[in-house]
mmCIF file of C-alpha atoms and ligand atoms in Angstrom:
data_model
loop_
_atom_site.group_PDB
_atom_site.id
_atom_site.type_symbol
_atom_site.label_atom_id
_atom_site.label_comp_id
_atom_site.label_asym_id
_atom_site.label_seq_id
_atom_site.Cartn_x
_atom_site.Cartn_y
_atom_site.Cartn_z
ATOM 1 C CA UNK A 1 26.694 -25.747 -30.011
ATOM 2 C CA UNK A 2 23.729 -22.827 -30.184
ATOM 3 C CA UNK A 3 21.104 -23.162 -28.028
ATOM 4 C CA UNK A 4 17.740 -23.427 -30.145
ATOM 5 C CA UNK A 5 14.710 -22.688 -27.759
ATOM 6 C CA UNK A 6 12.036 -25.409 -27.389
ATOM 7 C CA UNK A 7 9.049 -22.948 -27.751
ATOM 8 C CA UNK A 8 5.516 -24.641 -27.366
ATOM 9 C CA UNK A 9 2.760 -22.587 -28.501
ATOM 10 C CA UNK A 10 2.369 -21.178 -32.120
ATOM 11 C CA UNK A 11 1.996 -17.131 -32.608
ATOM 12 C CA UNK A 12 0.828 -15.111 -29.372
ATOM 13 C CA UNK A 13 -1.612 -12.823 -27.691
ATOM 14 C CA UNK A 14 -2.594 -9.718 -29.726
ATOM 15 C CA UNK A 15 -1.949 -6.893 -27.647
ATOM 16 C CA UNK A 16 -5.491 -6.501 -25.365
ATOM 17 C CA UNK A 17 -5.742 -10.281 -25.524
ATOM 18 C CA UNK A 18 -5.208 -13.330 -23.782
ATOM 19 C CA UNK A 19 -3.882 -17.186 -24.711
ATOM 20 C CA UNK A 20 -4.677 -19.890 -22.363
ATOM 21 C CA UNK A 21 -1.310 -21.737 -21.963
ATOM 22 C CA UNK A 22 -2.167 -24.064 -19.102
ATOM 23 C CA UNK A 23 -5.414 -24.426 -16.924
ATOM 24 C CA UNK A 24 -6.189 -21.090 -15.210
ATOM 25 C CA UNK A 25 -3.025 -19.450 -16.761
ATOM 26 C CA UNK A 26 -3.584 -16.600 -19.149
ATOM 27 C CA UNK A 27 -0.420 -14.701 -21.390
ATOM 28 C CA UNK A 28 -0.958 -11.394 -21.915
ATOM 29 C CA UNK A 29 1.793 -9.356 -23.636
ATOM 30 C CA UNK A 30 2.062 -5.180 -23.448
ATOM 31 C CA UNK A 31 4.016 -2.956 -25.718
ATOM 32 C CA UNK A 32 7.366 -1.383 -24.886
ATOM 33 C CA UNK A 33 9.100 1.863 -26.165
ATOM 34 C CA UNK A 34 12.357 0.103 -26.451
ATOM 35 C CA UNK A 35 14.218 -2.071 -29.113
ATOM 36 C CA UNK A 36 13.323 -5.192 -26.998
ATOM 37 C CA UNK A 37 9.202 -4.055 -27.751
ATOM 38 C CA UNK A 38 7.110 -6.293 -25.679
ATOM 39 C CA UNK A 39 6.906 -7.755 -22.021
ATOM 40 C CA UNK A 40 4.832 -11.234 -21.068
ATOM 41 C CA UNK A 41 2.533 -10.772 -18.035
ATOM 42 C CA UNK A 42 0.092 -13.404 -16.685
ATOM 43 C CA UNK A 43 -2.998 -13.682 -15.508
ATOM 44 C CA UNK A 44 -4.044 -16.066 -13.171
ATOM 45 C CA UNK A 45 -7.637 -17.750 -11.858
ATOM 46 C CA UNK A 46 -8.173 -17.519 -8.253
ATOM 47 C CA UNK A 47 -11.925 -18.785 -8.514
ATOM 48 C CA UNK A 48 -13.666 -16.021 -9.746
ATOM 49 C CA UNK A 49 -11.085 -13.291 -9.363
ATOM 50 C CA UNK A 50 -7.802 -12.794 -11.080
ATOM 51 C CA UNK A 51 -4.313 -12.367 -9.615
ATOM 52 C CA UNK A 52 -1.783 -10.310 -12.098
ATOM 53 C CA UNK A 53 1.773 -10.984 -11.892
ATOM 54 C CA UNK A 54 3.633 -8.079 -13.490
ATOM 55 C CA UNK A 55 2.049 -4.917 -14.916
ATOM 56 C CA UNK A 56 4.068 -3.418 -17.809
ATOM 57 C CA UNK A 57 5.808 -0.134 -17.974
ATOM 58 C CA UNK A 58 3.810 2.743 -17.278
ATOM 59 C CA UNK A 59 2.583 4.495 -20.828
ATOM 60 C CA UNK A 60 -0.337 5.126 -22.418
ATOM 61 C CA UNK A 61 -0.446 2.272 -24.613
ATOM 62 C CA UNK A 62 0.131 0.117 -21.719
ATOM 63 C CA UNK A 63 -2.827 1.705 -19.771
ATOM 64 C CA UNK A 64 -5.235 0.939 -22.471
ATOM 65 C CA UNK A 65 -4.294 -2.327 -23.662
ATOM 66 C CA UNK A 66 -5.210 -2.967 -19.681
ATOM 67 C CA UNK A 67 -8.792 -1.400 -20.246
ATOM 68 C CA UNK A 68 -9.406 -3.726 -22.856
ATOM 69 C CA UNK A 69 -8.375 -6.351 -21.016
ATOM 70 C CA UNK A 70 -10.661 -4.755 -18.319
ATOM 71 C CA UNK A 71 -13.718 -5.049 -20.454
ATOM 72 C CA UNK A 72 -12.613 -7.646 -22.591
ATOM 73 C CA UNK A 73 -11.102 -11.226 -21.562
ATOM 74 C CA UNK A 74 -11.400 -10.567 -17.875
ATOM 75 C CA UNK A 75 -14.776 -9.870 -18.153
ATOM 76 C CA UNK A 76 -15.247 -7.742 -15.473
ATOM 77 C CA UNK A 77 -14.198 -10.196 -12.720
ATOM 78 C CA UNK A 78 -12.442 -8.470 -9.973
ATOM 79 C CA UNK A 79 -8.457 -8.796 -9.290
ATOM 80 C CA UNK A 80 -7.476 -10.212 -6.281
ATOM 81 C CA UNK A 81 -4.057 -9.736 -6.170
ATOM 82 C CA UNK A 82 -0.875 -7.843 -7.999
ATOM 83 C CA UNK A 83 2.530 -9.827 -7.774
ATOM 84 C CA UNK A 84 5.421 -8.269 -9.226
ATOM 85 C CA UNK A 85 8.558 -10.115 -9.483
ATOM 86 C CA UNK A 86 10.872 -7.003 -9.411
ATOM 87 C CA UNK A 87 11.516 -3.704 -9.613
ATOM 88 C CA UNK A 88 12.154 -2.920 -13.208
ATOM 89 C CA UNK A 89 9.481 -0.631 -14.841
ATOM 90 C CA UNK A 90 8.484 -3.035 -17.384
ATOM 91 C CA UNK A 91 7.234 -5.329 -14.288
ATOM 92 C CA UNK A 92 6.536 -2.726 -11.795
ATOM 93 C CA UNK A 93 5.800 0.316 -13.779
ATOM 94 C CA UNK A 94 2.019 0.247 -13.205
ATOM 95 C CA UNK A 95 1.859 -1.698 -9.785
ATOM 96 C CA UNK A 96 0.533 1.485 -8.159
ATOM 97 C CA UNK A 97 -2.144 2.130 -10.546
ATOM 98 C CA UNK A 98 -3.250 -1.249 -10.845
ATOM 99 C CA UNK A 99 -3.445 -1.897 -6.786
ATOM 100 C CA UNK A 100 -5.007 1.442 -6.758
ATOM 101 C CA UNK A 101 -7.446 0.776 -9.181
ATOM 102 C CA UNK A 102 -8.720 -2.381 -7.575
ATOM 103 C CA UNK A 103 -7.598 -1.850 -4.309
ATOM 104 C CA UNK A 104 -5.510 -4.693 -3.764
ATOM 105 C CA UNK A 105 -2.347 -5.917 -1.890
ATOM 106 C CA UNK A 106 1.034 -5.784 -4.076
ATOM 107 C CA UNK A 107 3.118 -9.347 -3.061
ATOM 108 C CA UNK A 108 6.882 -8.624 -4.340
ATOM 109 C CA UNK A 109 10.210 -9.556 -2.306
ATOM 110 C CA UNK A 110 10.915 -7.255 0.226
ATOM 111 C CA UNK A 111 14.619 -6.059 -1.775
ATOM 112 C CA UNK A 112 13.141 -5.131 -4.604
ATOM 113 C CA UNK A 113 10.039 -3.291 -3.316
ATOM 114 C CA UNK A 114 12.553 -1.136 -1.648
ATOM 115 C CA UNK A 115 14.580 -0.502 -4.215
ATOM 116 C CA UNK A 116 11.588 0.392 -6.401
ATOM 117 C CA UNK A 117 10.163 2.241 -4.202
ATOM 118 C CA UNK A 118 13.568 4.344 -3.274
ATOM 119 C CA UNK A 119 13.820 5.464 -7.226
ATOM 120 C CA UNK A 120 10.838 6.670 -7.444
ATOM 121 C CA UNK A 121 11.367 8.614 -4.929
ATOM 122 C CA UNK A 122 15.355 9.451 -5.320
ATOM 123 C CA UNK A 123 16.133 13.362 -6.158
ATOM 124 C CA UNK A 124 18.138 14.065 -9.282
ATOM 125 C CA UNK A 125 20.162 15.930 -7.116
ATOM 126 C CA UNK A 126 20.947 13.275 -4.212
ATOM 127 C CA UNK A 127 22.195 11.040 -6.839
ATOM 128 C CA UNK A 128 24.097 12.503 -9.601
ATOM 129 C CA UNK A 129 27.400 12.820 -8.452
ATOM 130 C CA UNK A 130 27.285 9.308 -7.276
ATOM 131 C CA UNK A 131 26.389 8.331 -10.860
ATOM 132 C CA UNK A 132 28.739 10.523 -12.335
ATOM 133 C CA UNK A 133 31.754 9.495 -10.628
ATOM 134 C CA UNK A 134 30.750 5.474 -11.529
ATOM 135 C CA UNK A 135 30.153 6.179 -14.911
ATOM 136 C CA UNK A 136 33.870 8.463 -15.142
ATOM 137 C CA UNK A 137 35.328 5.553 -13.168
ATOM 138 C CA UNK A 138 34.137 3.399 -16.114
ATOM 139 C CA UNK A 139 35.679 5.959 -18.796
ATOM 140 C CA UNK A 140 32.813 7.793 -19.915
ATOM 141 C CA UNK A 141 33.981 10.687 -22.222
ATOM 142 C CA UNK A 142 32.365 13.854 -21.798
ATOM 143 C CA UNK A 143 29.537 13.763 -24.872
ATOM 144 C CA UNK A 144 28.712 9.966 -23.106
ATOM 145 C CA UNK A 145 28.004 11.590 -19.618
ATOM 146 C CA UNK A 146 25.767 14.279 -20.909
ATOM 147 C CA UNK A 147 23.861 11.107 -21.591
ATOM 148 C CA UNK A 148 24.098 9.961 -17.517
ATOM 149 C CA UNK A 149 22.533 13.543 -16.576
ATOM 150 C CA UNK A 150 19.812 12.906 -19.546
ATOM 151 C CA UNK A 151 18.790 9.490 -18.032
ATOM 152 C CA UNK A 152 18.334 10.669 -14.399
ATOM 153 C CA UNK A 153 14.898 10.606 -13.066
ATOM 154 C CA UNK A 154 14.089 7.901 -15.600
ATOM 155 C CA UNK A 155 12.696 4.975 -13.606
ATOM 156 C CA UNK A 156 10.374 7.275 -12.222
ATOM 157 C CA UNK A 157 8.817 8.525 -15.788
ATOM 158 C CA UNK A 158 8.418 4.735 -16.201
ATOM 159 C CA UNK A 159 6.265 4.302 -13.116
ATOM 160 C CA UNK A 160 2.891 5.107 -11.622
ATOM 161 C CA UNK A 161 3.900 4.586 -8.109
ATOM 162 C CA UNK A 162 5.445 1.740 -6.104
ATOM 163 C CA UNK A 163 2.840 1.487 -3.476
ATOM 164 C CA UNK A 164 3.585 2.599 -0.111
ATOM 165 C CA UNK A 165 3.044 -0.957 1.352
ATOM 166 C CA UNK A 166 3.597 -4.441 0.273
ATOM 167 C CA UNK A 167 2.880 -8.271 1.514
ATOM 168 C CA UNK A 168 6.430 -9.580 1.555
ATOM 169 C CA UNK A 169 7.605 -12.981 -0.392
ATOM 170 C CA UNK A 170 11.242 -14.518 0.284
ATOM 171 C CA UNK A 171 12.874 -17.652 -0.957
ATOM 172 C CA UNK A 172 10.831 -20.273 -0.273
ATOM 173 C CA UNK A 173 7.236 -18.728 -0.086
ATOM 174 C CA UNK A 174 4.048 -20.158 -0.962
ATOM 175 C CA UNK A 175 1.310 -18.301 -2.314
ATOM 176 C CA UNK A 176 -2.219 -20.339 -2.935
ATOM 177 C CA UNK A 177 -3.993 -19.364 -6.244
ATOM 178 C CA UNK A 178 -6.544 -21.173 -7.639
ATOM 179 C CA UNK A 179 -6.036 -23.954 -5.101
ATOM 180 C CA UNK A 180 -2.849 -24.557 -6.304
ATOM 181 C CA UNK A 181 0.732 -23.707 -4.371
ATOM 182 C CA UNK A 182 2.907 -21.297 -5.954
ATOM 183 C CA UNK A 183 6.638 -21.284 -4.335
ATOM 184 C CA UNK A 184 8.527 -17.991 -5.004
ATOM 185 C CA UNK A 185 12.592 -18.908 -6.100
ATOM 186 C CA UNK A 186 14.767 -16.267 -5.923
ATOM 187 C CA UNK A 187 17.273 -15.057 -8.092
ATOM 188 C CA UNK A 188 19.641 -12.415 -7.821
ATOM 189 C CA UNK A 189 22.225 -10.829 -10.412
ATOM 190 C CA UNK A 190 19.878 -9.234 -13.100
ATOM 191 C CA UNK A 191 17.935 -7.569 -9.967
ATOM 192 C CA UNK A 192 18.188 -7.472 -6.226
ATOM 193 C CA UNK A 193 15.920 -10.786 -5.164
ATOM 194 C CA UNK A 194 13.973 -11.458 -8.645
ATOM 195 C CA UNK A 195 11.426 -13.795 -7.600
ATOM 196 C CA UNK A 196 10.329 -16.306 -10.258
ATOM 197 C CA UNK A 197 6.820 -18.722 -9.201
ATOM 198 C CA UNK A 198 6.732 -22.274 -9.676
ATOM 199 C CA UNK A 199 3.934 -24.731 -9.386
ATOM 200 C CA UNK A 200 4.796 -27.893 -9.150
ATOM 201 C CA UNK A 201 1.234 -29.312 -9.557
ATOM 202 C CA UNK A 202 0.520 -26.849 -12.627
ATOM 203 C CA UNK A 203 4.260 -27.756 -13.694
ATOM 204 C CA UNK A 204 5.103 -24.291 -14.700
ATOM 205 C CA UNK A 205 7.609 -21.985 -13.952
ATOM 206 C CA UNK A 206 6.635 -17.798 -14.252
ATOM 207 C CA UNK A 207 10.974 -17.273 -14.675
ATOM 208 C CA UNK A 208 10.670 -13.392 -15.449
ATOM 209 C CA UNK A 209 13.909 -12.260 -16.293
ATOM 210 C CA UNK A 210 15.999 -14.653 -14.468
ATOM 211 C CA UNK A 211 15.774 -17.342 -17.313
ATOM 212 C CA UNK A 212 14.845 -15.881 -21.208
ATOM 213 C CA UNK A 213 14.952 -18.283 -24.333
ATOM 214 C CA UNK A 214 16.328 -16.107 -26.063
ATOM 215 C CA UNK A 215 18.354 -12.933 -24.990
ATOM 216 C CA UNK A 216 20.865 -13.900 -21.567
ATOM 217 C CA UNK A 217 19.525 -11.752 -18.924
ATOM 218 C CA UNK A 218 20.991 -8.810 -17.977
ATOM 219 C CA UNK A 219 23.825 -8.758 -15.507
ATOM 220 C CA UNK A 220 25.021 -5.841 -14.416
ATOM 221 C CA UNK A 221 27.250 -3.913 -12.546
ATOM 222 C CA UNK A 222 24.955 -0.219 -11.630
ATOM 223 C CA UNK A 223 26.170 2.757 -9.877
ATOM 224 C CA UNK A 224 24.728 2.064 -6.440
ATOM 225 C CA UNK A 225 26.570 -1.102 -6.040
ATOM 226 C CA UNK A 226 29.717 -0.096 -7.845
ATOM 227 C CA UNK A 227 32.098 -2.433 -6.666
ATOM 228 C CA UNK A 228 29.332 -5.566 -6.728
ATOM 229 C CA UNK A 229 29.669 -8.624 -8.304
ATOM 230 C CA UNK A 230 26.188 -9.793 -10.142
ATOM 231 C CA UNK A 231 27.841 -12.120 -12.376
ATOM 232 C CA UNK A 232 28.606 -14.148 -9.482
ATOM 233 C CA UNK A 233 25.244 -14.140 -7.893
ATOM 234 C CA UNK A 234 23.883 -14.662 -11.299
ATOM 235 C CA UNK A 235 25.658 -18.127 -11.588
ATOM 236 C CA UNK A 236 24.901 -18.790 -8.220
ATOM 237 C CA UNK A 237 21.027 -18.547 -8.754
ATOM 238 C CA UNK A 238 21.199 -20.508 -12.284
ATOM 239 C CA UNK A 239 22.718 -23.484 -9.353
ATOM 240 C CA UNK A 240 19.756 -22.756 -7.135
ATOM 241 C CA UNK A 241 17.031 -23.287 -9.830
ATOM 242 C CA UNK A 242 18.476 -26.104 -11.202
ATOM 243 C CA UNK A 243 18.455 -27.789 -7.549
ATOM 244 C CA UNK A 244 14.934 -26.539 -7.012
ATOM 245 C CA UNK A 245 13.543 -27.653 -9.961
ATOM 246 C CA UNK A 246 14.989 -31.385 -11.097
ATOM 247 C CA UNK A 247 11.840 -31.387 -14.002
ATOM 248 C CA UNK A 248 10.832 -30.195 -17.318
ATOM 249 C CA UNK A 249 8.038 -27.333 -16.378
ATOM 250 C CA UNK A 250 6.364 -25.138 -18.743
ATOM 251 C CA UNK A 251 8.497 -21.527 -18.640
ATOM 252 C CA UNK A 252 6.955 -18.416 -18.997
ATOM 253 C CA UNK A 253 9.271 -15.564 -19.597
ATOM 254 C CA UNK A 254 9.111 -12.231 -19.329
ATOM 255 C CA UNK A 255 10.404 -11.884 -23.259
ATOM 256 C CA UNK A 256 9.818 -13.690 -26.304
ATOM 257 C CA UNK A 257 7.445 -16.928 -25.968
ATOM 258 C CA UNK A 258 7.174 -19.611 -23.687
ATOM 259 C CA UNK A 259 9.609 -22.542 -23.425
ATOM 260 C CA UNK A 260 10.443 -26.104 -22.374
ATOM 261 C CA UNK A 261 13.995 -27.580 -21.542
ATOM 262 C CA UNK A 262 14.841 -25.623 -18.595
ATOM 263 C CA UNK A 263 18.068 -27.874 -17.626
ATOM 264 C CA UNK A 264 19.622 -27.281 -21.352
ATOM 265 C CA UNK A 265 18.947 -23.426 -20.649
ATOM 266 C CA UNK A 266 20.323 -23.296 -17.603
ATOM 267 C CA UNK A 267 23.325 -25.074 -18.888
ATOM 268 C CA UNK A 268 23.520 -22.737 -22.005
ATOM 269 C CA UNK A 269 23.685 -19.663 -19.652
ATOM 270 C CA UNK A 270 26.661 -20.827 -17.423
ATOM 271 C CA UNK A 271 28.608 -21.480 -20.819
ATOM 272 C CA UNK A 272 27.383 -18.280 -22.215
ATOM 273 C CA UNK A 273 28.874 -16.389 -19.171
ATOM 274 C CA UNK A 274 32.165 -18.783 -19.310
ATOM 275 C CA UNK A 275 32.563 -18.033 -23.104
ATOM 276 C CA UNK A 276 31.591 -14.120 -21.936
ATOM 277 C CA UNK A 277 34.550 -13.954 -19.499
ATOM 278 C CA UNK A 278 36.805 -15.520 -22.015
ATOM 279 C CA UNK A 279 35.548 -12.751 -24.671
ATOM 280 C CA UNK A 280 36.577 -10.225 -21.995
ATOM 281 C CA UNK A 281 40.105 -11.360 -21.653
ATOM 282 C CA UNK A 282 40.865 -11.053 -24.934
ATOM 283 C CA UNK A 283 39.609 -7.920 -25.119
ATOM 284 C CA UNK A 284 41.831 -7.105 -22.392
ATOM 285 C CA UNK A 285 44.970 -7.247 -24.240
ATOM 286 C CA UNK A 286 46.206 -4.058 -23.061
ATOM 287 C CA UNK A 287 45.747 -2.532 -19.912
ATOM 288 C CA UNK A 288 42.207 -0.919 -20.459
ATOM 289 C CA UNK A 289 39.306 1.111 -19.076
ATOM 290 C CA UNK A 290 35.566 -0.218 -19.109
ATOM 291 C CA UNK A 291 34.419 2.122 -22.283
ATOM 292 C CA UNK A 292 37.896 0.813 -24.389
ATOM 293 C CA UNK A 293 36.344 -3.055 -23.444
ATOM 294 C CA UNK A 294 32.776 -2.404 -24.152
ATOM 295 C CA UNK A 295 33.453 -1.136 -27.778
ATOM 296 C CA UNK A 296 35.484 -4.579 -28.185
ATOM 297 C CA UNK A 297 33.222 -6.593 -27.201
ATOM 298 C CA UNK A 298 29.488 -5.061 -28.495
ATOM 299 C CA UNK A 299 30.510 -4.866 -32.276
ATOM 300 C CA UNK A 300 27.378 -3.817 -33.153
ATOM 301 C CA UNK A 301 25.929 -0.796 -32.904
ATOM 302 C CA UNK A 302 24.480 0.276 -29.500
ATOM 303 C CA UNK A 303 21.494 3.206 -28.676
ATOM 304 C CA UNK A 304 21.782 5.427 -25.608
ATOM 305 C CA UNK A 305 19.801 2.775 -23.589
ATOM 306 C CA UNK A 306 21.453 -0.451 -24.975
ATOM 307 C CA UNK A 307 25.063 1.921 -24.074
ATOM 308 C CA UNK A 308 23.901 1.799 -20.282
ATOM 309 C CA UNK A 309 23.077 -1.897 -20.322
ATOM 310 C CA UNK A 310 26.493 -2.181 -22.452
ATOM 311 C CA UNK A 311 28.861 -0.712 -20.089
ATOM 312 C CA UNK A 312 27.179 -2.494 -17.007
ATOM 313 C CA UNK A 313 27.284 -5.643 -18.559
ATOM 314 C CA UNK A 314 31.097 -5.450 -19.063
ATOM 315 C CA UNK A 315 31.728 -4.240 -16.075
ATOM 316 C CA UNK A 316 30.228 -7.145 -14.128
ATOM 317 C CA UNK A 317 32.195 -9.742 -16.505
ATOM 318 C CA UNK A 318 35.733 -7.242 -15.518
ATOM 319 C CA UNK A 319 34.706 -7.622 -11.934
ATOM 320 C CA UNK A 320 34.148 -11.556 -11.960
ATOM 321 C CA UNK A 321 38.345 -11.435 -14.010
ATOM 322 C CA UNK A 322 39.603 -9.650 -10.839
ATOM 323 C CA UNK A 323 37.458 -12.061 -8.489
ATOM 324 C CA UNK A 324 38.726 -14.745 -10.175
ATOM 325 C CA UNK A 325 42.135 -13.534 -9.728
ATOM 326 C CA UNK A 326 42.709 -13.430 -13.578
ATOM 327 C CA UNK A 327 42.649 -9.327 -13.578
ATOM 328 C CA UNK A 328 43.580 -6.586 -11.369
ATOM 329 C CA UNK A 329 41.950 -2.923 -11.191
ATOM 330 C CA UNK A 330 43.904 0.287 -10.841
ATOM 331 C CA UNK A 331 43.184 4.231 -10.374
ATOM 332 C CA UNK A 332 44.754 6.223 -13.260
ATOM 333 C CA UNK A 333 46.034 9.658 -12.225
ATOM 334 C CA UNK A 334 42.216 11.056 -13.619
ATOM 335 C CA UNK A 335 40.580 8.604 -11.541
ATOM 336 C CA UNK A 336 39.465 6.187 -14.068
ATOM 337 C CA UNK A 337 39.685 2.462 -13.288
ATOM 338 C CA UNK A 338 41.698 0.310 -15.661
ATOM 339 C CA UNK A 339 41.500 -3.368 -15.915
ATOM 340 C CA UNK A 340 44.863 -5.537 -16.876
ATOM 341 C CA UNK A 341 45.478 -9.307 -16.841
ATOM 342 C CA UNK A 342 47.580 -10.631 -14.289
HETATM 343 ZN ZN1 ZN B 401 14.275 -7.003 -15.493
#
C-alpha cells in the first residue's frame, strides 16, 4: 500500500515569514539551488529571545530572507541560541554567520560538528585521490569522474564557516527552551549522529532528515567511509525512534510540510528499504558494477547532483546484499568492484 502523508497545516510560510505551528514554535522555510528547492527551519521562544535550529545553505537569497526575518517576525528580539542538527549545508551552511552575527553558542552533536567542520577545511588536494579511487571502484567512466574533480571543494562554497567551537549534544540530551525539555535522539545512516529534538510536553518532534513525509532520506554509502554500511544504521535508528517515542507527536521535517502518524512512517521506511534491497537483486542479474546497478534502478533521469546521491544510494543497498550474505564483492583486473548474487 502507498504511504499518503498525514500533513496538518494548509499552505506554508512565504519565504521571510513565519507560521505558528504549536505554542512558541515558528516554521520558517529558505530557498535552495537544487531540484529539492526549499529547507524547513524553526524558530523557537526562549522568553524573549529566540533559539534557531538549522540555518539554510549559505547563498544570498538565504542571507536575506534571514534579514527580513531579522526586521520582520522576530522583531528585533535577540537569538539565544543556534542548534544545528547536522552537518549538511542546507542545515549548517550559515551556522558561522549566524553565531557570529549574534554571538551565540552553536549546540550540534559532537560527530557531525567535526565532520563539518573537517570539509570546510579539507584541501582539494588531500582528498581527491581518495575520492577518485571510490568513485572508479564504483565504475565511474571517465566523462562521470570529470564530474568528481568538478564537485570538490563543494561543501565549503555552501558554507559560511562551521564555528571553531561548539556546546556538545549526544543521545539522550536535554536542552531547556522556553521552559520546556527538549531531548536530542540520534540517528545515524543519512549523516554521522543526526540529532532530531523531541518535546514530550510540546508533543513535537523537530525529525530533520532522519524521518521526511515524503522523499526516504538519503542513505548513503560516501567516499570517506567506503566500505560502511548506512543502510544498516539507518534501520537501526528508525528501531530507536520508534522505542523512544511510543506517541503521535507533531513532526517537523526538514522537507515538505509537517506531519502526523509517525509509527505508519516509520513502518513505511523499513518496507521501503526491504522492497529497495529486493529492487537491487533483481537488478543484479548479472555479475555487475555499482554504475551498471544505478542506471537499473533510477529509471528516470538523474542531474550531476542527483548522480552523486544516485550512486551512493545503491551502493549502501549493494553493501547491506553482501552483509546479508545474499551478495559477494570482487576486484576486477581494473580495480572496479563488482557485485554478484550468491
Ligand atoms: Zn541532510
Amino acid at each position: 500500500m502507498t504511504y499518503i502523508p498525514n500533513y496538518v497545516f494548509e499552505g506554508e510560510p512565504a519565504i521571510g515569514e513565519t507560521m505558528q505551528v504549536a505554542p512558541g514554535i515558528h516554521w520558517l522555510r529558505m530557498p535552495l539551488p537544487f531540484k529539492l528547492d526549499h529547507i524547513n527551519l524553526w524558530l523557537l521562544e526562549d522568553g524573549d529571545e529566540w533559539v534557531i535550529v538549522d540555518t539554510g545553505i549559505c547563498t544570498d537569497d538565504c542571507k536575506a530572507a534571514w534579514e527580513t526575518l531579522f526586521q520582520g517576525t522576530m522583531g528585533g528580539r535577540p537569538v539565544n541560541r543556534v542548534v544545528v542538527t547536522h552537518f549538511h549545508p542546507d542545515h549548517a551552511g550559515l551556522a558561522g554567520w549566524l553565531t557570529e552575527r549574534f554571538n551565540v553558542p552553536l549546540i550540534m552533536p559532537l560527530t557531525e560538528w567535526t565532520f563539518g567542520r573537517m570539509l570546510s577545511l579539507d584541501g582539494q588536494e588531500v582528498s581527491l585521490d581518495v575520492y577518485k579511487k571510490f568513485y572508479h571502484r564504483a565504475g565511474f567512466t571517465p566523462e562521470l569522474m570529470d564530474t568528481v574533480t568538478r564537485r570538490m571543494g563543494g561543501y565549503k562554497k555552501a558554507v559560511s564557516t562551521i564555528p571553531a567551537a561548539l556546546q556538545r549534544i549526544e543521545d539522550g540530551s536535554e536542552i531547556i527552551i522556553g521552559g520546556k525539555s527538549w531531548r536530542m535522539i540520534v540517528g545515524r545512516g543519512h549523516s554521522p549522529e543526526h540529532a532530531c529534538l523531541y518535546c514530550d510536553e510540546a508533543d513535537v518532534l523537530i525529525s530533520g532528515d532522519q524521518v521526511l513525509p515524503k522523499i526516504s532520506p538519503n542513505v548513503s554509502v560516501w567516499p570517506q567511509e567506503p566500505d560502511g554500511q548506512p543502510l544498516q544504521l539507518y534501520i537501526q535508528s528508525i528501531e530507536h525512534l520508534r522505542q523512544q517515542i511510543p506517541g503521535d507527536p507533531l513532526i517537523l521535517p526538514s522537507h515538505n510540510w509537517p506531519f502526523k502518524g509517525l509509527h505508519a512512517r516509520l513502518d513505511d521506511l523499513d518496507a521501503h528499504h526491504v522492497e529497495r534491497l529486493d529492487d537491487t537483486v533483481e537488478a543484479l542479474f548479472e555479475p555487475s558494477t555499482g554504475v551498471e546497478v544505478l542506471y537499473r534502478l533510477f529509471k528516470r533521469e538523474l542531474d550531476e547532483h542527483q548522480t552523486f546521491f544516485a550512486i551512493g544510494e545503491t551502493l549502501a543497498h549493494l553493501h547491506q546484499l553482501v552483509m546479508d550474505g545474499r551478495a559477494v564483492r570482487s576486484v576486477r583486473d581494473d580495480g572496479v568492484y563488482i557485485f554478484t548474487l550468491t
